[in-house]
XYZ file of C-alpha atoms in Angstrom:
114
model
C -15.698 -28.439 29.253
C -14.314 -27.471 25.844
C -12.907 -24.072 25.032
C -13.216 -22.958 21.461
C -10.946 -20.243 20.175
C -11.775 -18.455 16.974
C -8.867 -17.017 15.065
C -9.234 -14.711 12.136
C -6.393 -13.994 9.764
C -6.554 -10.217 10.146
C -7.261 -9.950 13.898
C -3.619 -10.349 14.934
C -2.145 -8.796 11.810
C 0.257 -6.001 12.595
C -0.137 -2.671 10.889
C 3.314 -2.371 9.363
C 2.482 1.104 8.047
C 2.951 2.395 11.591
C 6.684 1.636 11.532
C 8.668 4.921 11.547
C 10.582 4.189 8.342
C 7.368 3.267 6.517
C 5.536 6.358 7.822
C 8.476 8.517 6.679
C 8.345 7.099 3.131
C 4.571 7.548 2.964
C 4.867 11.142 4.201
C 7.618 11.938 1.671
C 5.525 10.655 -1.267
C 2.362 12.356 -0.013
C 4.345 15.615 0.167
C 5.030 15.126 -3.571
C 1.279 14.887 -4.288
C 0.840 11.091 -4.282
C -1.998 9.416 -2.365
C -1.086 6.287 -0.387
C -3.115 3.273 -1.533
C -1.735 0.316 0.414
C 1.242 -1.701 1.516
C 1.842 -5.024 -0.230
C 3.795 -7.470 1.928
C 5.118 -7.033 5.450
C 7.914 -4.860 6.802
C 10.172 -7.216 8.726
C 13.466 -5.613 9.621
C 14.998 -2.292 8.701
C 15.210 -1.169 5.071
C 18.471 -1.807 3.242
C 19.851 1.678 2.405
C 20.779 0.454 -1.099
C 17.668 -1.653 -1.604
C 14.925 0.601 -2.905
C 13.335 0.503 -6.350
C 10.798 3.017 -7.663
C 8.492 2.212 -10.592
C 5.712 4.190 -12.258
C 2.801 3.008 -14.355
C 1.716 4.922 -17.392
C -1.630 6.684 -17.282
C -4.335 3.979 -17.167
C -1.693 1.217 -17.419
C -1.517 -1.664 -14.965
C 1.355 -2.092 -12.557
C 1.990 -5.485 -10.966
C 3.505 -5.340 -7.499
C 5.389 -8.225 -5.861
C 6.612 -8.637 -2.272
C 8.254 -11.511 -0.420
C 9.000 -12.754 3.076
C 11.593 -15.544 3.021
C 10.812 -16.719 6.552
C 14.490 -16.426 7.475
C 16.107 -14.163 10.058
C 13.397 -15.009 12.580
C 10.615 -13.355 10.566
C 8.176 -16.207 10.347
C 8.546 -19.888 9.783
C 7.422 -19.999 6.171
C 7.932 -18.221 2.923
C 5.186 -15.846 1.822
C 4.730 -14.098 -1.493
C 2.314 -11.364 -2.481
C 1.277 -10.260 -5.970
C -1.246 -7.557 -6.709
C -2.224 -5.664 -9.854
C -3.231 -2.001 -9.732
C -4.988 -0.295 -12.646
C -7.539 2.482 -12.919
C -8.563 4.624 -15.866
C -6.840 8.020 -15.883
C -4.652 7.222 -12.863
C -0.876 6.897 -12.476
C 0.500 4.435 -9.942
C 3.826 4.550 -8.138
C 5.453 1.564 -6.455
C 8.234 1.973 -3.902
C 9.754 -1.482 -3.358
C 11.853 -1.680 -0.203
C 14.303 -4.509 0.450
C 14.867 -5.440 4.083
C 17.240 -8.322 3.289
C 18.396 -9.990 0.067
C 15.238 -12.141 0.047
C 12.674 -9.938 1.832
C 10.773 -6.966 0.450
C 7.579 -4.982 0.721
C 6.030 -2.394 -1.564
C 4.230 0.845 -0.906
C 1.711 1.755 -3.596
C 0.573 5.307 -4.358
C -1.774 6.846 -6.919
C -2.114 10.229 -8.611
C -4.592 11.655 -11.069
C -2.659 13.866 -13.491
């Protein structure tokens, strides 16, 4: 008798936006009038207190967001990189890039219509 297991890439994917430090950042930006769009990358480890970068797009301009998981420190066995472009007419985008180690980062993306 053969047992067949089906595995889908998103079935076991953790929702990293439920981490307390991620929820806190989302809440802080939403309190400033930004709408959370999505998280790019994965939140492995605690944020580096000195490792945050904030970038804004111009109105209707594209913003390209990068994130990386080096696979070190026990967070996976392989390197992963993410790249995503956000652009929408009449919309501003905000990226909050968070470093969790010198080689690991994730980004939180927000939008606002001025």
